[in-house]
Amino acid sequence: MGLRNSFSNYLYTQAEKRGWFQKAMSGSIRYGGRYVNDENILESSDVYELMQDISNQLMLSTIIVEDSDGNEVKNHSALRTLRNPNDYLTGSEFIKLMTNTYLLQGEVFPVLDLDQLHLATSVYTELDDRLIEHFKIGGEEIPGSMIRHVKNMGTNHLNGVGLMQLGKSTLEGVMSAEKVLTDKYSKGGLMAFLLKLDAHINPANGAQSKLINAVLNQLEQIDESRSVKMIPLGKGYEIDAMESPIDDDKTLAYLNVYKKDLGKFLGINVDTYTALTKADLEKAMMYLHNKVVRPIMRNFEDHLSLLFFGPNSNLRIKFKINILDFVPYSIKTNIGYNIVRTGITSPDNVAEMLSFPKQNTPETQAIYISNDLSIIGEKKLLTIH
């Protein structure tokens, strides 16, 4: 059996070298096409960058518990679980993974098992006659109180939609085009060597077959050893190179059009986002926050609140993002000055906002109102004598 496997592997390697087929992902496909799946979708740099920008905002948010009056509930057990969901993920990793899965697959299944939080895969869902959703994993039913079905809603109430469904054709085309260019230049633009013979190839000619195989073996070793080969050839033999027929301009023109479309499936106009990123990074982050991140936050808050507290509780999970992180430092300084002088907050709070240490003195913790401010409608008229 070992000899058979070794022989099979040898044949596979030789076939791969000859360019007969190429192994990709979980199947074998011809000539460099790409099938999209969870494992390779992030190989597209544009998809990876957009998803990073979105999921990083959620990962950097602060998660709190609020009551029905909007008051923060400190040290709730749900917060401990969200900070340390399980033995293999941190809280930030969990939120990032949850967001990426939600964006790609259009749905994600958080499972609460006592004080541990997991993301379930291969979940089968169905509605019974009373329109109650049931969940099964590996044939075993999971109680509805332990699991939530978080969906990126399209037009189907049973399933969400993600990039892998909405942009599948576009994404496969883009990834194939990227792979074609990458493969072309990873081989220096060379597609194959051609061995030209003036004579007819005769399999019965042992000397000719031996020479051809020797030359082919030498050529195959060029890519592996990265060395210069000296290949002696007799009269009537010539080695030529076949360059890749890929048209760079057409491929790049295709990518310039369709790579931008991928952002639309994530809710982003890539042209607008790119222009804002170049001109004002903070505005770009605010654009991303309002267009994509806030709806995801609301959906996650709804489902995690139901998962932890049930439908009858007055407690709610909230994601908090400091919007001032998206403004330039000079503007943040002006905001800090104005919210102190108008009595909104104390100097210590503004110092913390501007990354300065708090002074923790009675003066820096006091609330001030500027002398030039008065109640609207009660301004005094100046009398000129």
XYZ file of C-alpha atoms in Angstrom:
385
model
C 0.000 0.000 0.000
C 2.867 2.364 0.826
C 4.494 1.692 -2.552
C 1.168 2.290 -4.287
C 0.654 5.598 -2.456
C 4.190 6.695 -3.269
C 3.676 5.848 -6.929
C 0.325 7.708 -6.970
C 1.913 10.759 -5.375
C 4.720 10.636 -7.935
C 2.243 10.512 -10.826
C 0.249 13.365 -9.289
C 3.398 15.492 -8.921
C 4.469 14.824 -12.486
C 0.985 15.637 -13.800
C 0.962 18.842 -11.794
C 4.371 19.818 -13.178
C 3.193 19.167 -16.720
C 0.261 21.527 -16.161
C -2.465 18.919 -16.657
C -4.416 20.020 -13.609
C -4.044 22.077 -10.470
C -5.277 21.294 -6.990
C -7.219 24.151 -5.409
C -9.187 24.299 -2.171
C -11.020 21.041 -1.571
C -11.376 20.013 -5.249
C -9.268 19.850 -8.405
C -10.007 22.401 -11.092
C -8.347 23.257 -14.359
C -6.210 26.205 -15.332
C -6.315 28.373 -12.257
C -9.999 29.047 -11.694
C -11.129 29.788 -8.136
C -14.060 28.473 -6.152
C -15.012 30.662 -3.212
C -15.207 29.176 0.268
C -14.629 30.254 3.866
C -10.971 29.290 3.766
C -9.860 31.345 0.776
C -12.261 34.276 0.537
C -9.995 36.532 2.608
C -7.169 35.972 0.114
C -8.748 38.788 -1.887
C -6.972 41.810 -0.410
C -9.898 44.176 -0.988
C -12.395 41.898 0.757
C -9.968 41.404 3.628
C -9.386 45.153 4.064
C -13.090 46.032 4.074
C -13.961 43.248 6.495
C -11.076 44.237 8.751
C -12.292 47.840 8.883
C -15.832 46.738 9.758
C -15.029 43.998 12.263
C -12.303 46.055 13.954
C -14.816 48.764 14.857
C -17.011 46.190 16.587
C -14.020 44.498 18.198
C -12.851 47.824 19.676
C -16.278 48.700 21.047
C -17.080 48.524 24.756
C -19.877 46.122 25.701
C -22.053 47.089 28.663
C -25.349 46.029 30.261
C -28.109 48.645 30.616
C -31.459 48.598 32.390
C -34.694 49.964 30.933
C -33.826 53.489 32.137
C -30.498 53.488 30.320
C -28.464 53.091 33.508
C -25.347 50.959 33.259
C -25.346 47.756 35.322
C -21.810 47.188 36.554
C -20.136 43.783 36.959
C -22.993 41.749 35.494
C -22.207 38.061 34.929
C -23.021 38.468 31.218
C -20.077 40.862 30.904
C -17.702 38.277 32.356
C -18.891 35.754 29.781
C -18.544 38.237 26.917
C -15.017 39.169 28.055
C -13.999 35.497 28.360
C -16.476 33.545 26.223
C -14.620 30.210 26.203
C -11.222 28.512 26.486
C -10.145 29.133 22.884
C -11.329 32.701 22.119
C -10.981 36.024 23.888
C -13.886 38.447 23.944
C -12.440 40.586 21.155
C -11.653 37.526 19.014
C -15.195 36.256 19.519
C -16.789 39.538 18.368
C -14.445 39.766 15.375
C -15.169 36.171 14.329
C -18.892 36.684 14.844
C -18.806 39.806 12.644
C -16.743 38.217 9.859
C -18.979 35.139 9.772
C -22.066 37.362 9.701
C -20.676 39.378 6.769
C -19.542 36.364 4.747
C -22.306 33.848 5.390
C -25.123 36.260 6.203
C -25.928 34.497 9.479
C -24.234 33.374 12.654
C -25.334 31.190 15.587
C -24.101 32.203 19.072
C -24.697 29.465 21.661
C -24.773 30.126 25.424
C -23.806 27.038 27.420
C -23.975 28.026 31.098
C -21.152 30.590 31.391
C -19.537 29.829 28.022
C -20.323 31.396 24.662
C -19.624 29.650 21.350
C -20.352 30.116 17.654
C -22.048 27.022 16.254
C -21.489 25.725 12.719
C -23.455 23.323 10.508
C -26.730 24.322 12.154
C -29.967 23.058 10.607
C -32.994 25.282 11.264
C -36.710 24.820 10.645
C -40.031 26.345 11.702
C -42.719 24.113 13.167
C -46.493 24.483 12.703
C -46.567 27.140 15.429
C -43.794 29.099 13.647
C -41.287 28.358 16.398
C -37.711 27.960 15.172
C -35.906 24.721 16.007
C -32.163 24.133 15.805
C -30.252 20.910 15.196
C -26.516 20.259 15.159
C -25.458 16.803 14.012
C -29.026 15.573 14.448
C -29.201 16.735 18.069
C -31.766 19.432 18.869
C -30.467 22.493 20.711
C -32.901 24.247 23.100
C -34.040 27.547 21.658
C -33.095 29.362 24.857
C -29.431 28.424 24.311
C -28.994 29.617 20.732
C -29.794 32.627 18.541
C -30.046 32.853 14.765
C -28.500 36.231 13.890
C -29.396 37.061 10.288
C -28.297 39.717 7.829
C -31.794 40.142 6.465
C -32.578 40.059 2.779
C -35.997 38.927 1.580
C -36.077 35.526 3.314
C -37.229 35.357 6.937
C -35.568 31.956 7.427
C -32.024 32.748 6.291
C -29.660 35.688 6.101
C -27.625 36.714 3.073
C -23.899 37.376 3.002
C -21.122 38.162 0.602
C -20.685 34.514 -0.358
C -24.263 34.392 -1.673
C -24.792 37.924 -2.957
C -21.413 38.401 -4.604
C -20.434 34.808 -5.363
C -20.082 35.184 -9.139
C -18.325 38.535 -8.893
C -16.021 37.290 -6.158
C -15.060 34.130 -8.035
C -14.299 36.219 -11.117
C -12.185 38.683 -9.148
C -10.276 35.972 -7.287
C -9.644 34.057 -10.520
C -8.345 37.210 -12.210
C -6.093 37.965 -9.238
C -4.792 34.399 -9.237
C -4.086 34.468 -12.969
C -1.919 37.569 -12.586
C -0.206 36.260 -9.452
C 0.584 32.914 -11.061
C 1.840 34.602 -14.205
C 4.406 36.732 -12.432
C 5.335 34.167 -9.803
C 6.666 32.213 -12.799
C 8.217 35.282 -14.394
C 5.525 35.359 -17.058
C 6.662 31.959 -18.333
C 3.952 29.439 -19.119
C 6.002 26.482 -20.405
C 9.154 25.326 -22.158
C 8.852 23.964 -25.684
C 11.210 21.261 -26.869
C 11.371 21.446 -30.655
C 12.582 18.519 -32.738
C 13.249 18.530 -36.465
C 12.467 14.826 -36.570
C 9.172 13.063 -35.851
C 8.771 11.835 -32.289
C 8.911 8.067 -32.348
C 8.080 6.283 -29.058
C 9.887 3.216 -30.370
C 13.101 5.198 -30.732
C 14.733 4.463 -27.390
C 17.580 6.921 -27.776
C 15.214 9.741 -28.728
C 12.814 8.990 -25.851
C 15.685 8.831 -23.388
C 17.004 12.234 -24.502
C 13.543 13.836 -24.403
C 12.898 12.567 -20.880
C 16.320 13.742 -19.738
C 15.680 17.249 -21.104
C 12.188 17.387 -19.547
C 13.557 16.326 -16.178
C 16.187 19.051 -16.344
C 13.569 21.675 -17.212
C 11.268 20.551 -14.400
C 14.053 21.033 -11.862
C 14.690 24.640 -12.837
C 11.779 26.008 -10.785
C 12.561 23.832 -7.777
C 16.304 24.458 -7.462
C 16.342 28.023 -8.762
C 19.611 27.148 -10.485
C 21.004 27.621 -13.973
C 20.925 24.414 -15.984
C 23.398 23.399 -18.669
C 21.452 21.189 -21.075
C 23.462 19.745 -23.990
C 21.347 19.267 -27.122
C 22.091 17.438 -30.327
C 21.445 18.682 -33.838
C 17.742 19.183 -34.559
C 16.825 19.867 -30.911
C 15.840 23.337 -29.672
C 14.370 24.673 -26.415
C 12.001 27.621 -26.635
C 9.855 29.400 -24.036
C 6.094 29.879 -24.188
C 5.075 33.084 -22.437
C 1.739 33.502 -20.696
C -1.022 34.696 -23.049
C -2.676 36.651 -20.221
C -3.424 40.247 -21.241
C -2.513 42.355 -18.210
C -4.420 45.442 -19.346
C -7.696 43.587 -19.869
C -7.366 41.708 -16.589
C -6.590 44.882 -14.644
C -9.470 46.717 -16.329
C -11.802 43.918 -15.225
C -10.496 44.096 -11.657
C -10.830 47.890 -11.541
C -14.543 47.571 -12.304
C -15.614 44.477 -10.406
C -13.451 44.712 -7.288
C -15.382 47.861 -6.386
C -18.660 45.964 -6.673
C -17.633 43.665 -3.834
C -17.887 46.549 -1.372
C -21.516 47.131 -2.338
C -22.385 43.641 -1.122
C -21.027 44.740 2.268
C -23.015 47.982 2.142
C -20.094 50.227 1.150
C -19.568 52.422 -1.901
C -15.876 51.747 -2.417
C -15.263 54.902 -4.473
C -16.740 57.091 -1.726
C -14.932 55.202 1.021
C -11.583 55.320 -0.807
C -11.908 59.049 -1.499
C -12.747 59.735 2.147
C -9.864 57.562 3.334
C -7.408 59.575 1.246
C -8.847 62.961 2.244
C -9.941 62.429 5.847
C -9.509 59.086 7.597
C -11.816 60.060 10.459
C -14.657 60.900 8.062
C -14.094 57.582 6.316
C -14.442 55.737 9.624
C -17.605 57.696 10.421
C -19.007 56.831 6.971
C -18.266 53.161 7.605
C -19.796 53.364 11.078
C -23.086 54.885 9.939
C -23.439 52.792 6.771
C -22.472 49.354 8.046
C -21.350 49.070 11.662
C -24.344 50.612 13.473
C -26.935 48.253 11.896
C -24.748 45.268 12.784
C -24.345 46.541 16.349
C -28.119 46.885 16.748
C -28.713 43.367 15.439
C -26.041 41.887 17.721
C -27.447 43.811 20.702
C -30.955 42.467 20.073
C -29.887 38.839 19.798
C -27.304 38.812 22.587
C -29.802 40.500 24.919
C -32.371 37.796 24.196
C -29.732 35.078 24.546
C -28.508 36.275 27.951
C -31.650 37.754 29.499
C -34.647 36.296 27.636
C -37.635 38.194 26.181
C -39.103 39.440 29.481
C -36.063 41.104 31.028
C -35.528 44.861 31.269
C -31.774 44.385 30.786
C -30.047 44.870 27.467
C -26.586 44.294 25.964
C -25.179 47.487 24.413
C -22.155 48.097 22.187
C -20.568 51.477 22.887
C -18.250 53.137 20.365
C -16.660 56.485 21.151
C -17.551 58.598 18.121
C -14.839 61.081 19.118
C -12.295 58.460 18.060
C -13.316 59.328 14.501
C -12.493 63.046 14.634
C -9.084 64.776 14.349
C -7.310 65.678 17.565
C -7.678 69.437 16.982
C -11.450 69.110 16.669
C -11.542 66.828 19.707
C -9.703 69.537 21.676
C -12.266 72.168 20.655
C -15.092 69.824 21.613
C -13.481 69.239 24.997
C -13.143 72.974 25.630
C -16.782 73.650 24.761
C -18.305 70.799 26.765
C -16.414 71.990 29.857
C -17.377 75.643 29.529
C -21.039 74.759 28.946
C -21.259 72.608 32.068
C -21.681 69.278 30.271
C -18.750 67.540 31.930
C -15.727 68.114 34.144
C -12.126 68.921 33.129
C -10.994 65.481 34.328
C -13.347 63.741 31.905
C -12.048 65.859 29.027
C -8.461 65.151 30.064
C -9.200 61.431 29.837
C -10.855 61.957 26.443
C -7.685 63.670 25.190
C -5.464 60.882 26.604
C -4.152 62.958 29.512
C -4.113 61.634 33.093
C -6.869 62.784 35.428
C -5.816 65.203 38.175
C -8.488 63.933 40.591
C -8.742 67.235 42.439
C -11.966 68.945 43.555
C -11.347 71.665 40.960
C -10.851 69.274 38.016
C -13.883 67.194 38.998
C -16.210 70.185 39.319
C -18.749 71.341 36.717
C -18.202 74.856 35.368
C -20.280 77.307 33.370
C -18.685 80.155 31.470
C -19.528 83.720 32.523
C -20.423 84.702 28.969
C -23.259 82.157 28.847
C -26.811 82.834 29.993
C -30.225 81.217 29.718
C -31.827 81.685 26.308
C -34.516 84.363 26.498
C -33.018 85.995 29.559
C -30.256 88.048 27.952
C -29.939 91.471 29.566
C -30.151 94.588 27.418
C -27.257 96.978 27.738
C -28.259 100.589 28.436
C -26.022 103.253 26.957
C -25.947 106.503 28.888
